[in-house]
Amino acid sequence: MGLVQNHIEGAGLSTISMTVQPHITAAVGAPRAVTLRYPAGNQVGEAGKPIQQRAILTWALQAAADLTAPGAILELPYRWRRFPVPEQPVYAAESQGAYHPQTAEIAAALDHLSRLIQDYKTHLEQRAAHEDANPSGIQHAPQALHDAVARAAALLQIIDGDAMDQLREIINRITVMELMISGKFV
Amino acid sequence: MTTQHRPWQFTPDEQRKFDDWMARIMVGHTGATDVRNPAIHWTPLHKPLSQCIVSLFTTGGVHLRSDTPFDIDNPHGDWTHRQIPTAADTRDLAVTHSHYNHVDADRDINCMFPLDRLRELRDQGLIGGIAPMAYSIMGFNPDPDNLMSRTAPALAQAFQDTGADLIFMTCG
């Protein structure tokens, strides 16, 4: 993608590309790109969800106007199956391919876990701030509370970043392989 | 809407993933070559988005059902391209590509090739218009020689002929 995009940009046309593998896009070198942590077949969002797709497309087109550095990659803040506007999907057609509903359930569970940890981290931050303002006199209390905030942040990073990325890797690679083996994938 | 961005720095995990991916390609695909852009070209938008004619390009193997599908049996890939009239009904579009999971795109092509969404943004006035033609390739090309020497120049000329100011691109 980056090769063709760069050639077209060199012919005097502005381009903006979507990528879900920003490290590959960065290595090849693309003029302008937008990335989000979605599976490879969903670069403009989930199927049958026009509000979500329109938001991602709008943001990407705006980035084409706003990005000023060659090679810039803008990361959108969305996560797979965690778009802020809920939509009941309406599909235009049936797919002949297999579908793994487990991946959607895992994504929903990670989403729930992420929100719980975020809430708890907020609670710990408030608790630490209260200790700072009104010291209890317990010697290690301030340090322990601030350590807990840092650990909650690290836990959130694992769920929100690494765990979600592992799920996308499974969707991207293993489901394709299984579909090819089953002969259903054309 | 913010457009803060940072130069992409490889994390050790991304570096490992990239090295693994490249190693798999080199072992699995005869004739594969690692080609990267020696320099990044830059053509800034010269008018507001609301006046821009926008077109679509994808490496996701999208084509009209009535058109010849991409060759997914050739181990060396398929470097040819397909033309898609942007007046087409999106239900007449199909995907032929065996290197990504297009189950969702089969059910709603807009999650890879957002032609219906682009029409809505045009009707809302966010963009000035849609070019009459969009173009597509099937992104699996282990050796991009033909792709770059023949297809890319043809695509650049075709997009210029359609009067497009901005090309929105998705990859398969």
PDB file of N, CA, C and O in Angstrom, chain A residues 91-126:
ATOM      1  N   TYR A  91     -26.874  -5.489   8.190  1.00  0.00           N
ATOM      2  CA  TYR A  91     -26.005  -5.979   7.123  1.00  0.00           C
ATOM      3  C   TYR A  91     -26.699  -5.906   5.768  1.00  0.00           C
ATOM      4  O   TYR A  91     -27.895  -6.164   5.660  1.00  0.00           O
ATOM      5  N   ALA A  92     -25.901  -5.589   4.733  1.00  0.00           N
ATOM      6  CA  ALA A  92     -26.446  -5.496   3.382  1.00  0.00           C
ATOM      7  C   ALA A  92     -26.516  -6.870   2.724  1.00  0.00           C
ATOM      8  O   ALA A  92     -27.290  -7.090   1.809  1.00  0.00           O
ATOM      9  N   ALA A  93     -25.678  -7.798   3.178  1.00  0.00           N
ATOM     10  CA  ALA A  93     -25.632  -9.112   2.536  1.00  0.00           C
ATOM     11  C   ALA A  93     -25.171 -10.148   3.553  1.00  0.00           C
ATOM     12  O   ALA A  93     -24.661  -9.810   4.618  1.00  0.00           O
ATOM     13  N   GLU A  94     -25.345 -11.413   3.209  1.00  0.00           N
ATOM     14  CA  GLU A  94     -24.833 -12.492   4.039  1.00  0.00           C
ATOM     15  C   GLU A  94     -23.401 -12.794   3.623  1.00  0.00           C
ATOM     16  O   GLU A  94     -23.053 -12.671   2.452  1.00  0.00           O
ATOM     17  N   SER A  95     -22.586 -13.203   4.583  1.00  0.00           N
ATOM     18  CA  SER A  95     -21.246 -13.629   4.233  1.00  0.00           C
ATOM     19  C   SER A  95     -21.212 -15.143   4.100  1.00  0.00           C
ATOM     20  O   SER A  95     -21.874 -15.853   4.855  1.00  0.00           O
ATOM     21  N   GLN A  96     -20.446 -15.626   3.117  1.00  0.00           N
ATOM     22  CA  GLN A  96     -20.291 -17.072   2.946  1.00  0.00           C
ATOM     23  C   GLN A  96     -19.229 -17.612   3.899  1.00  0.00           C
ATOM     24  O   GLN A  96     -19.114 -18.806   4.089  1.00  0.00           O
ATOM     25  N   GLY A  97     -18.438 -16.730   4.480  1.00  0.00           N
ATOM     26  CA  GLY A  97     -17.328 -17.165   5.312  1.00  0.00           C
ATOM     27  C   GLY A  97     -17.753 -17.546   6.712  1.00  0.00           C
ATOM     28  O   GLY A  97     -18.874 -17.256   7.144  1.00  0.00           O
ATOM     29  N   ALA A  98     -16.855 -18.198   7.415  1.00  0.00           N
ATOM     30  CA  ALA A  98     -17.111 -18.546   8.806  1.00  0.00           C
ATOM     31  C   ALA A  98     -16.910 -17.297   9.666  1.00  0.00           C
ATOM     32  O   ALA A  98     -16.260 -16.353   9.264  1.00  0.00           O
ATOM     33  N   TYR A  99     -17.489 -17.317  10.840  1.00  0.00           N
ATOM     34  CA  TYR A  99     -17.367 -16.169  11.731  1.00  0.00           C
ATOM     35  C   TYR A  99     -17.157 -16.698  13.140  1.00  0.00           C
ATOM     36  O   TYR A  99     -17.798 -17.664  13.539  1.00  0.00           O
ATOM     37  N   HIS A 100     -16.272 -16.100  13.878  1.00  0.00           N
ATOM     38  CA  HIS A 100     -15.988 -16.555  15.231  1.00  0.00           C
ATOM     39  C   HIS A 100     -16.662 -15.629  16.242  1.00  0.00           C
ATOM     40  O   HIS A 100     -16.112 -14.575  16.559  1.00  0.00           O
ATOM     41  N   PRO A 101     -17.834 -16.002  16.744  1.00  0.00           N
ATOM     42  CA  PRO A 101     -18.507 -15.125  17.710  1.00  0.00           C
ATOM     43  C   PRO A 101     -17.722 -14.974  19.009  1.00  0.00           C
ATOM     44  O   PRO A 101     -17.870 -13.986  19.715  1.00  0.00           O
ATOM     45  N   GLN A 102     -16.833 -15.941  19.299  1.00  0.00           N
ATOM     46  CA  GLN A 102     -16.040 -15.846  20.536  1.00  0.00           C
ATOM     47  C   GLN A 102     -15.201 -14.578  20.567  1.00  0.00           C
ATOM     48  O   GLN A 102     -14.994 -13.983  21.621  1.00  0.00           O
ATOM     49  N   THR A 103     -14.700 -14.177  19.373  1.00  0.00           N
ATOM     50  CA  THR A 103     -13.826 -12.994  19.355  1.00  0.00           C
ATOM     51  C   THR A 103     -14.604 -11.753  19.800  1.00  0.00           C
ATOM     52  O   THR A 103     -14.059 -10.888  20.477  1.00  0.00           O
ATOM     53  N   ALA A 104     -15.882 -11.674  19.422  1.00  0.00           N
ATOM     54  CA  ALA A 104     -16.704 -10.535  19.838  1.00  0.00           C
ATOM     55  C   ALA A 104     -16.938 -10.575  21.345  1.00  0.00           C
ATOM     56  O   ALA A 104     -16.926  -9.535  22.013  1.00  0.00           O
ATOM     57  N   GLU A 105     -17.138 -11.791  21.885  1.00  0.00           N
ATOM     58  CA  GLU A 105     -17.367 -11.912  23.335  1.00  0.00           C
ATOM     59  C   GLU A 105     -16.106 -11.547  24.115  1.00  0.00           C
ATOM     60  O   GLU A 105     -16.175 -10.895  25.162  1.00  0.00           O
ATOM     61  N   ILE A 106     -14.945 -11.982  23.618  1.00  0.00           N
ATOM     62  CA  ILE A 106     -13.687 -11.640  24.291  1.00  0.00           C
ATOM     63  C   ILE A 106     -13.472 -10.123  24.250  1.00  0.00           C
ATOM     64  O   ILE A 106     -13.085  -9.509  25.251  1.00  0.00           O
ATOM     65  N   ALA A 107     -13.756  -9.515  23.082  1.00  0.00           N
ATOM     66  CA  ALA A 107     -13.598  -8.059  22.964  1.00  0.00           C
ATOM     67  C   ALA A 107     -14.509  -7.337  23.954  1.00  0.00           C
ATOM     68  O   ALA A 107     -14.106  -6.366  24.601  1.00  0.00           O
ATOM     69  N   ALA A 108     -15.739  -7.834  24.092  1.00  0.00           N
ATOM     70  CA  ALA A 108     -16.681  -7.206  25.023  1.00  0.00           C
ATOM     71  C   ALA A 108     -16.203  -7.368  26.462  1.00  0.00           C
ATOM     72  O   ALA A 108     -16.320  -6.450  27.287  1.00  0.00           O
ATOM     73  N   ALA A 109     -15.635  -8.546  26.779  1.00  0.00           N
ATOM     74  CA  ALA A 109     -15.130  -8.784  28.138  1.00  0.00           C
ATOM     75  C   ALA A 109     -13.929  -7.883  28.435  1.00  0.00           C
ATOM     76  O   ALA A 109     -13.818  -7.319  29.524  1.00  0.00           O
ATOM     77  N   LEU A 110     -13.030  -7.738  27.462  1.00  0.00           N
ATOM     78  CA  LEU A 110     -11.881  -6.850  27.646  1.00  0.00           C
ATOM     79  C   LEU A 110     -12.353  -5.407  27.838  1.00  0.00           C
ATOM     80  O   LEU A 110     -11.804  -4.661  28.652  1.00  0.00           O
ATOM     81  N   ASP A 111     -13.371  -5.034  27.070  1.00  0.00           N
ATOM     82  CA  ASP A 111     -13.932  -3.691  27.173  1.00  0.00           C
ATOM     83  C   ASP A 111     -14.453  -3.455  28.586  1.00  0.00           C
ATOM     84  O   ASP A 111     -14.160  -2.445  29.232  1.00  0.00           O
ATOM     85  N   HIS A 112     -15.219  -4.435  29.108  1.00  0.00           N
ATOM     86  CA  HIS A 112     -15.784  -4.320  30.458  1.00  0.00           C
ATOM     87  C   HIS A 112     -14.671  -4.227  31.499  1.00  0.00           C
ATOM     88  O   HIS A 112     -14.705  -3.379  32.398  1.00  0.00           O
ATOM     89  N   LEU A 113     -13.675  -5.106  31.357  1.00  0.00           N
ATOM     90  CA  LEU A 113     -12.553  -5.126  32.294  1.00  0.00           C
ATOM     91  C   LEU A 113     -11.808  -3.783  32.278  1.00  0.00           C
ATOM     92  O   LEU A 113     -11.453  -3.233  33.329  1.00  0.00           O
ATOM     93  N   SER A 114     -11.612  -3.255  31.092  1.00  0.00           N
ATOM     94  CA  SER A 114     -10.916  -1.982  30.948  1.00  0.00           C
ATOM     95  C   SER A 114     -11.660  -0.861  31.676  1.00  0.00           C
ATOM     96  O   SER A 114     -11.061  -0.026  32.354  1.00  0.00           O
ATOM     97  N   ARG A 115     -12.988  -0.839  31.544  1.00  0.00           N
ATOM     98  CA  ARG A 115     -13.791   0.198  32.214  1.00  0.00           C
ATOM     99  C   ARG A 115     -13.714   0.051  33.736  1.00  0.00           C
ATOM    100  O   ARG A 115     -13.629   1.045  34.461  1.00  0.00           O
ATOM    101  N   LEU A 116     -13.758  -1.204  34.219  1.00  0.00           N
ATOM    102  CA  LEU A 116     -13.665  -1.444  35.669  1.00  0.00           C
ATOM    103  C   LEU A 116     -12.331  -0.947  36.214  1.00  0.00           C
ATOM    104  O   LEU A 116     -12.276  -0.291  37.259  1.00  0.00           O
ATOM    105  N   ILE A 117     -11.249  -1.256  35.492  1.00  0.00           N
ATOM    106  CA  ILE A 117      -9.921  -0.837  35.961  1.00  0.00           C
ATOM    107  C   ILE A 117      -9.794   0.681  35.907  1.00  0.00           C
ATOM    108  O   ILE A 117      -9.244   1.300  36.823  1.00  0.00           O
ATOM    109  N   GLN A 118     -10.349   1.283  34.856  1.00  0.00           N
ATOM    110  CA  GLN A 118     -10.323   2.745  34.741  1.00  0.00           C
ATOM    111  C   GLN A 118     -11.038   3.382  35.940  1.00  0.00           C
ATOM    112  O   GLN A 118     -10.537   4.337  36.548  1.00  0.00           O
ATOM    113  N   ASP A 119     -12.207   2.849  36.280  1.00  0.00           N
ATOM    114  CA  ASP A 119     -12.975   3.369  37.418  1.00  0.00           C
ATOM    115  C   ASP A 119     -12.171   3.227  38.714  1.00  0.00           C
ATOM    116  O   ASP A 119     -12.126   4.137  39.544  1.00  0.00           O
ATOM    117  N   TYR A 120     -11.564   2.046  38.891  1.00  0.00           N
ATOM    118  CA  TYR A 120     -10.822   1.796  40.116  1.00  0.00           C
ATOM    119  C   TYR A 120      -9.592   2.688  40.200  1.00  0.00           C
ATOM    120  O   TYR A 120      -9.237   3.195  41.271  1.00  0.00           O
ATOM    121  N   LYS A 121      -8.938   2.920  39.045  1.00  0.00           N
ATOM    122  CA  LYS A 121      -7.770   3.796  38.996  1.00  0.00           C
ATOM    123  C   LYS A 121      -8.178   5.219  39.424  1.00  0.00           C
ATOM    124  O   LYS A 121      -7.460   5.869  40.193  1.00  0.00           O
ATOM    125  N   THR A 122      -9.329   5.666  38.952  1.00  0.00           N
ATOM    126  CA  THR A 122      -9.836   6.991  39.342  1.00  0.00           C
ATOM    127  C   THR A 122     -10.049   7.056  40.853  1.00  0.00           C
ATOM    128  O   THR A 122      -9.687   8.033  41.515  1.00  0.00           O
ATOM    129  N   HIS A 123     -10.620   5.965  41.399  1.00  0.00           N
ATOM    130  CA  HIS A 123     -10.834   5.898  42.850  1.00  0.00           C
ATOM    131  C   HIS A 123      -9.512   5.990  43.611  1.00  0.00           C
ATOM    132  O   HIS A 123      -9.390   6.731  44.590  1.00  0.00           O
ATOM    133  N   LEU A 124      -8.517   5.238  43.139  1.00  0.00           N
ATOM    134  CA  LEU A 124      -7.205   5.246  43.803  1.00  0.00           C
ATOM    135  C   LEU A 124      -6.549   6.627  43.716  1.00  0.00           C
ATOM    136  O   LEU A 124      -5.893   7.076  44.671  1.00  0.00           O
ATOM    137  N   GLU A 125      -6.722   7.297  42.585  1.00  0.00           N
ATOM    138  CA  GLU A 125      -6.154   8.645  42.419  1.00  0.00           C
ATOM    139  C   GLU A 125      -6.771   9.611  43.431  1.00  0.00           C
ATOM    140  O   GLU A 125      -6.067  10.427  44.041  1.00  0.00           O
ATOM    141  N   GLN A 126      -8.090   9.498  43.597  1.00  0.00           N
ATOM    142  CA  GLN A 126      -8.773  10.366  44.563  1.00  0.00           C
ATOM    143  C   GLN A 126      -8.301  10.067  45.979  1.00  0.00           C
ATOM    144  O   GLN A 126      -8.094  10.973  46.796  1.00  0.00           O
TER     145      GLN A 126
END
